[in-house]
Short mmCIF file of C-alpha atoms and ligand atoms in Angstrom, two decimals:
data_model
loop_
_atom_site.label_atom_id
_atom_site.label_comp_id
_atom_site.label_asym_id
_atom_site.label_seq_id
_atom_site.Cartn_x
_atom_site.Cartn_y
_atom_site.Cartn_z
CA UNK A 1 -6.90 -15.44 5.54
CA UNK A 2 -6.24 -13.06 2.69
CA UNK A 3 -1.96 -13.45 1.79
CA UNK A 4 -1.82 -9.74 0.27
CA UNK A 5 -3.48 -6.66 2.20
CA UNK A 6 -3.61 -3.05 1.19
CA UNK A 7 -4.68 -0.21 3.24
CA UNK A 8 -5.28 3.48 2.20
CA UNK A 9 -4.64 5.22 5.25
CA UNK A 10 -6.89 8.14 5.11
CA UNK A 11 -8.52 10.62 7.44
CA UNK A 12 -5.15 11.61 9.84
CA UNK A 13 -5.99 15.53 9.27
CA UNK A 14 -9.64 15.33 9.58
CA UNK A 15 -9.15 13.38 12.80
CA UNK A 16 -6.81 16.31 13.87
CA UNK A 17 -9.28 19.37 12.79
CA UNK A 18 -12.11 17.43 14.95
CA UNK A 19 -9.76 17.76 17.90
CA UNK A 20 -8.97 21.31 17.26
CA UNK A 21 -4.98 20.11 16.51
CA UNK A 22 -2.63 20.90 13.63
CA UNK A 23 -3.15 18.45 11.10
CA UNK A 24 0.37 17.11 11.56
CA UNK A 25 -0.52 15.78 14.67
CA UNK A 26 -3.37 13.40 12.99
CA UNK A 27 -0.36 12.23 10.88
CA UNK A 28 1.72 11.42 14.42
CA UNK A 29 -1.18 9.54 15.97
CA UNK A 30 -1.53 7.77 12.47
CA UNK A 31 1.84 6.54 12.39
CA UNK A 32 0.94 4.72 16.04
CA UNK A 33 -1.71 3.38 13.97
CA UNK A 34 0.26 1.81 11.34
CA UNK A 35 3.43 0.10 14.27
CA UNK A 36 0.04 -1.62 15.47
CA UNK A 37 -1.36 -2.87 12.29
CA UNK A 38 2.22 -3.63 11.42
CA UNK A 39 2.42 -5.82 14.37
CA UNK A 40 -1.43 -7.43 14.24
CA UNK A 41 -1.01 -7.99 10.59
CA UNK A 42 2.33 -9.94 11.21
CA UNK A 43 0.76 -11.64 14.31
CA UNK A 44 -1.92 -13.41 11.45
CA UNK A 45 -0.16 -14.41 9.26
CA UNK A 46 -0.43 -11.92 6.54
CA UNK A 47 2.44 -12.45 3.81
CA UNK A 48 2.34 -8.93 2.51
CA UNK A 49 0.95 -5.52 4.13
CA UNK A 50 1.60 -2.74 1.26
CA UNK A 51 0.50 0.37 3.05
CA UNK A 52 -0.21 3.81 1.03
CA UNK A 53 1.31 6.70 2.85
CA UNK A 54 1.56 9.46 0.27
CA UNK A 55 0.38 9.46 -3.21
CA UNK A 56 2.27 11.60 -6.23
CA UNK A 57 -1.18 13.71 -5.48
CA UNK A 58 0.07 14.08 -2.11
CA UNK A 59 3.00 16.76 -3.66
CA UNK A 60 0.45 19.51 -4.09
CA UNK A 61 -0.17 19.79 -0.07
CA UNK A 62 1.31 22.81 1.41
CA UNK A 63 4.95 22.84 1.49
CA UNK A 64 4.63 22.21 5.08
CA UNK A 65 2.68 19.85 5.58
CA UNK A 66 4.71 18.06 2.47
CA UNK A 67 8.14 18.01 4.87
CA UNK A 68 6.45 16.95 7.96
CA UNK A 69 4.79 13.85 6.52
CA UNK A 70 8.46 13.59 5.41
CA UNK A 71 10.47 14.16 8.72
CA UNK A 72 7.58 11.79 10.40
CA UNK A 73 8.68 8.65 7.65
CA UNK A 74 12.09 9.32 8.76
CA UNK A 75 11.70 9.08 12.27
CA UNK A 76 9.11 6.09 11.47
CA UNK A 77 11.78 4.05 9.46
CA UNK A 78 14.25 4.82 11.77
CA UNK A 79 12.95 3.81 14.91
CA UNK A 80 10.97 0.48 13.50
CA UNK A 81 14.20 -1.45 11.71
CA UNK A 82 14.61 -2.84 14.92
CA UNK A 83 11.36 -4.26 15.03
CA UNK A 84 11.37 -5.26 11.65
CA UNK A 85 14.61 -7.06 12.18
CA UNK A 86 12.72 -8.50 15.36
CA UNK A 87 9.88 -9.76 13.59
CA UNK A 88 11.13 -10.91 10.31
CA UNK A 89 9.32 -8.16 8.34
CA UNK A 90 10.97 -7.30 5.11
CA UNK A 91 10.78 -3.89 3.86
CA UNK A 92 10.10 -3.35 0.21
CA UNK A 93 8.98 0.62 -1.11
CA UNK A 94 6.98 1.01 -4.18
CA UNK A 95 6.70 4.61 -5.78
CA UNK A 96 9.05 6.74 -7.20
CA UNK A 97 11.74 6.08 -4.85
CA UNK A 98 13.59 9.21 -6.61
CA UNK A 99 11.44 11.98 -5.71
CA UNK A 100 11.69 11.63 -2.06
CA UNK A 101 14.04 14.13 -0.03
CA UNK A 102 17.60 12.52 0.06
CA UNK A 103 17.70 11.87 4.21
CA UNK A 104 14.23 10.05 3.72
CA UNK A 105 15.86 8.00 0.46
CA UNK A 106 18.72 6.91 2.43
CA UNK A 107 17.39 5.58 5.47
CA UNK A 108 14.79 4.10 3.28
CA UNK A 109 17.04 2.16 1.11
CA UNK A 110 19.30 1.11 4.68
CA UNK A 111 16.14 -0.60 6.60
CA UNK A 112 15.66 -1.80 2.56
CA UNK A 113 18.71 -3.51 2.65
CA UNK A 114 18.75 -4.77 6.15
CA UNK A 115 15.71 -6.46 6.28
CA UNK A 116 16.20 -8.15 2.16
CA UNK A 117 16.31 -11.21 3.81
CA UNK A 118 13.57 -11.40 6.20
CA UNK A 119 10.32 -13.38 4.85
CA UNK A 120 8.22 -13.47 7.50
CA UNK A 121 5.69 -10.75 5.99
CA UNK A 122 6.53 -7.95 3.30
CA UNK A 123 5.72 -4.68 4.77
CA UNK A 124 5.68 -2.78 1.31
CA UNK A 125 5.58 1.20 1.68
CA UNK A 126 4.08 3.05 -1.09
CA UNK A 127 5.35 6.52 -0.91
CA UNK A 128 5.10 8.84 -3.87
CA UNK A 129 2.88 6.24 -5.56
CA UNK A 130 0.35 6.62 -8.03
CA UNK A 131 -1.60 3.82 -10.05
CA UNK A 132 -1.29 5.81 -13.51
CA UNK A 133 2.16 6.26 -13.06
CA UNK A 134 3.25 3.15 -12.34
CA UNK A 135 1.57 2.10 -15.33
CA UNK A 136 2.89 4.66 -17.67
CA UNK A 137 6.14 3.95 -17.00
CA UNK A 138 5.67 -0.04 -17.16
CA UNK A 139 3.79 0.96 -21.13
CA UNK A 140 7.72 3.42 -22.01
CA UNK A 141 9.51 0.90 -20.91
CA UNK A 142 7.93 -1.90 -22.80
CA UNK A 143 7.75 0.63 -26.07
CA UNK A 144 11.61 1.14 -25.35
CA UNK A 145 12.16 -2.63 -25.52
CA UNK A 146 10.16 -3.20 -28.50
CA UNK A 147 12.00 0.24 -30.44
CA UNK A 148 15.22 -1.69 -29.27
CA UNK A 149 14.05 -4.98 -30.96
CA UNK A 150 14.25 -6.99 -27.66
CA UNK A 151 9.93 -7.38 -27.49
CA UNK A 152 7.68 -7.61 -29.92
CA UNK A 153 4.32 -5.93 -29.45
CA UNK A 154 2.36 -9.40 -30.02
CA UNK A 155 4.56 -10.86 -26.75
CA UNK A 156 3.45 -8.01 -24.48
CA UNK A 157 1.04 -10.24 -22.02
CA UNK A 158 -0.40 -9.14 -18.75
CA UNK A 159 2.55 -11.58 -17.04
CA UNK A 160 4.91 -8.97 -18.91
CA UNK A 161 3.23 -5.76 -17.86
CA UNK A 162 2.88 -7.07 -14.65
CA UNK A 163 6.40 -7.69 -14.68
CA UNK A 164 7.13 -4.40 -14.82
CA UNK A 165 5.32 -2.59 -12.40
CA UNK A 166 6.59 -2.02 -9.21
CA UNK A 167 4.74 -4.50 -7.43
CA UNK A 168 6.30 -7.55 -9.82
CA UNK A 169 6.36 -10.77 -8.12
CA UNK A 170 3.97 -9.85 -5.58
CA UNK A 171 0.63 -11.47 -5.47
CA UNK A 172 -2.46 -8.80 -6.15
CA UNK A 173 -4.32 -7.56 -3.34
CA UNK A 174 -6.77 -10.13 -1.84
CA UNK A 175 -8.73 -7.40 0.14
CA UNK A 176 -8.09 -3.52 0.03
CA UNK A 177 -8.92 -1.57 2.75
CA UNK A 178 -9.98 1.85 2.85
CA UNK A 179 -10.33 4.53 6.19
CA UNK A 180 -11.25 7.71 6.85
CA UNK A 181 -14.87 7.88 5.13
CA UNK A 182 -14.34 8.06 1.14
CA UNK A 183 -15.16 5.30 -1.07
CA UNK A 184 -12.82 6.02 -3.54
CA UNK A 185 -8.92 4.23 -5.28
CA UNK A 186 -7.38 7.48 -5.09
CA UNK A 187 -4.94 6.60 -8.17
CA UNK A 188 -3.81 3.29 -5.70
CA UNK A 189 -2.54 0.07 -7.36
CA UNK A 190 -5.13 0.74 -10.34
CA UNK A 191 -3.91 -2.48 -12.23
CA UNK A 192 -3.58 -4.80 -9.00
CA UNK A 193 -6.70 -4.52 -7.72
CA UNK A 194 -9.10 -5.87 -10.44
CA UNK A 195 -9.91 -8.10 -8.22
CA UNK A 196 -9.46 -7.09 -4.30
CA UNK A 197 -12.34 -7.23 -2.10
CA UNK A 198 -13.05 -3.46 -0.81
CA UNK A 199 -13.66 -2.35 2.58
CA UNK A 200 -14.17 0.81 3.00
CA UNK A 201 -14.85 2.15 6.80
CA UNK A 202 -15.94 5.49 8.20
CA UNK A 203 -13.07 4.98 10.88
CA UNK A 204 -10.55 7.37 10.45
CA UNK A 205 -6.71 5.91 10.14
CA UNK A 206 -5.77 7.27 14.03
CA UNK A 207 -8.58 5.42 15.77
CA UNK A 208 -8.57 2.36 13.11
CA UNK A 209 -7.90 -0.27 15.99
CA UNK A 210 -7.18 -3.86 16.32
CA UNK A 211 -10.78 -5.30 16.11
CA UNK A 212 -11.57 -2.91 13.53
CA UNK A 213 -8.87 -4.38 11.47
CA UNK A 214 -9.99 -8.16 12.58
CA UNK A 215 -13.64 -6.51 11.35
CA UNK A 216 -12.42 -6.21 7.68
CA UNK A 217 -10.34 -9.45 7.64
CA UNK A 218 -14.10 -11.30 8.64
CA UNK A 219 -15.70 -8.83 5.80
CA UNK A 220 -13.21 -10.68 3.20
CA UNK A 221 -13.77 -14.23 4.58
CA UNK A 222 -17.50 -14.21 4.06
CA UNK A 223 -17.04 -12.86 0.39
CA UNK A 224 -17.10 -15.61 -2.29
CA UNK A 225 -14.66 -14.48 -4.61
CA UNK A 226 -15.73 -15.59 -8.27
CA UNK A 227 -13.67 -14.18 -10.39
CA UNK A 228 -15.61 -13.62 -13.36
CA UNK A 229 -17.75 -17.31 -13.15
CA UNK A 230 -20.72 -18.70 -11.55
CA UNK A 231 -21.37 -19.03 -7.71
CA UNK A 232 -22.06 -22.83 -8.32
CA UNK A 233 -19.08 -23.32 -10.24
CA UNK A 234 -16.43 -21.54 -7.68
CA UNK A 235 -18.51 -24.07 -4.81
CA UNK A 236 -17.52 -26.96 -7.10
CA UNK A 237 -13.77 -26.16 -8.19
CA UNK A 238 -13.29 -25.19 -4.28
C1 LIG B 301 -4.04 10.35 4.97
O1 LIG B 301 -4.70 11.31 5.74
C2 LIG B 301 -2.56 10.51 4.99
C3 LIG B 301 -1.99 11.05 3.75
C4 LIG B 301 -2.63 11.25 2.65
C5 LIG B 301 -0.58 11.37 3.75
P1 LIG B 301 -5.10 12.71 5.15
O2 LIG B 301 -4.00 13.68 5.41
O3 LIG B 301 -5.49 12.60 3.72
O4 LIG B 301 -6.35 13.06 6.05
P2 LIG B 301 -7.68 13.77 5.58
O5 LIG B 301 -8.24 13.00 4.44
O6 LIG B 301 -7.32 15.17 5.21
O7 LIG B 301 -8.56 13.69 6.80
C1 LIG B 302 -4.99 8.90 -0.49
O1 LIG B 302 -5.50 9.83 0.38
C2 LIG B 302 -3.50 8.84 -0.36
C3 LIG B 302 -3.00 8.26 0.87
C4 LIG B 302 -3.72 7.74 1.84
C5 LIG B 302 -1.57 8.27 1.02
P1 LIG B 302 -5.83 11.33 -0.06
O2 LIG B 302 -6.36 12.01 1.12
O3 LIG B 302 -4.64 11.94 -0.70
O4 LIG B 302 -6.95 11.11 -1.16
P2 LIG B 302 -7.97 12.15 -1.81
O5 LIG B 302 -7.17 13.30 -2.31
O6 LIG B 302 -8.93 12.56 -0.74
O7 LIG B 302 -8.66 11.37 -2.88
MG1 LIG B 303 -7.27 12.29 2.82
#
């Protein structure tokens, strides 16, 4: 069973336009999508779920379309703390936390606080993420550090940068999954995924379903995951 899982949830407006609806409504049916994956990827035995739900790309939609994906996190986060309370699920964010409207920020950081000490999975929200981003700010801060005198260039290790992004202390993604058709990152967790197995379906994120989620879980297990060595030696160290 993979411990980490990412998922970039892509394909709610094309799913919309094929039904002749407003692309907001592929984002509603989407966020149905996501309570059930919640809930399946709990059920496993996943330890963490990070989902991506809007990228810092994601700010150059139309205005409108930028406050409903907004108004539908609210409502999302509002009427899942009790589940996540329920279930154990702690609820971590990753992204700048900042840049999001101040109604969405403070429910946010409530179900944040409420559910700090629930471990029975990590659901971990990445909303106005980006890869680069993260990184950039992980190098200013490390440059900061070292103009202050408290690192030295030579101790900067990939522990230490890791350290500072916003996913420190959680493990890297085992497998990533990607909906909705493109086989592309998308600026998601560029550093954490060096290693992830990739799945990328045609299934777009409203009709992603329970098997179809059990379907990438059994494309991981059958991967042998080398990690830069030999097939024969991974069999032996196993
Ligand atoms: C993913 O679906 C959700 C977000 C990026 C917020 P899209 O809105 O990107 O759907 P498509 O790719 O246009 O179909
Ligand atoms: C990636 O989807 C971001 C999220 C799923 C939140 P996009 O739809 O924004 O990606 P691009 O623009 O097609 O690469
Ligand atoms: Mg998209």
């Amino acid at each position: 069973m993979p411990k980490h899982v990412a998922i970039i949830m892509d394909g709610n407006g094309r799913w919309a336009k094929a039904k002749g609806m407003m692309r907001i409504k592929g984002h509603q049916a989407g966020a149905g999508t996501v309570k059930k994956i919640v809930k399946t990827a709990r059920e496993m035995g996943i330890s963490v779920l990070t989902l991506y739900a809007f990228s810092t790309e994601n700010w150059k939609r139309p205005a409108s379309e930028v406050s409903g994906l907004m108004s539908l996190l609210k409502s999302y986060l509002k009427s899942e703390l009790e589940s996540m309370l329920g279930n154990d699920i702690q609820l971590r964010c990753i992204g700048q936390q900042e840049n999001l409207p101040k109604e969405v920020l403070s429910v946010l950081r409530k179900s944040i606080e409420e559910t700090a000490s629930n471990s029975g999975m990590i659901l971990n929200l990445a909303l106005s993420y980006g890869g680069r981003d993260e990184i950039l700010r992980a190098a200013r801060k490390m440059a900061q550090l070292c103009v202050e005198g408290k690192l030295q260039p030579k101790q900067i290790t990939e522990d230490i940068l890791a350290s500072r992004l916003y996913t420190a202390g959680l493990p890297d993604p085992d497998l990533l999954i990607r909906t909705g058709g493109e086989s592309r990152l998308s600026n998601f967790l560029l550093w954490q995924v060096s290693y992830s197995e990739i799945y990328f379906t045609n299934i777009k994120w409203p009709d992603f379903s329970k098997d179809d989620f059990f379907t990438a879980i059994r494309y991981f297990q059958k991967r042998q995951r080398r990690f830069g060595q030999t097939g024969e030696q991974v069999v032996v160290t196993n």
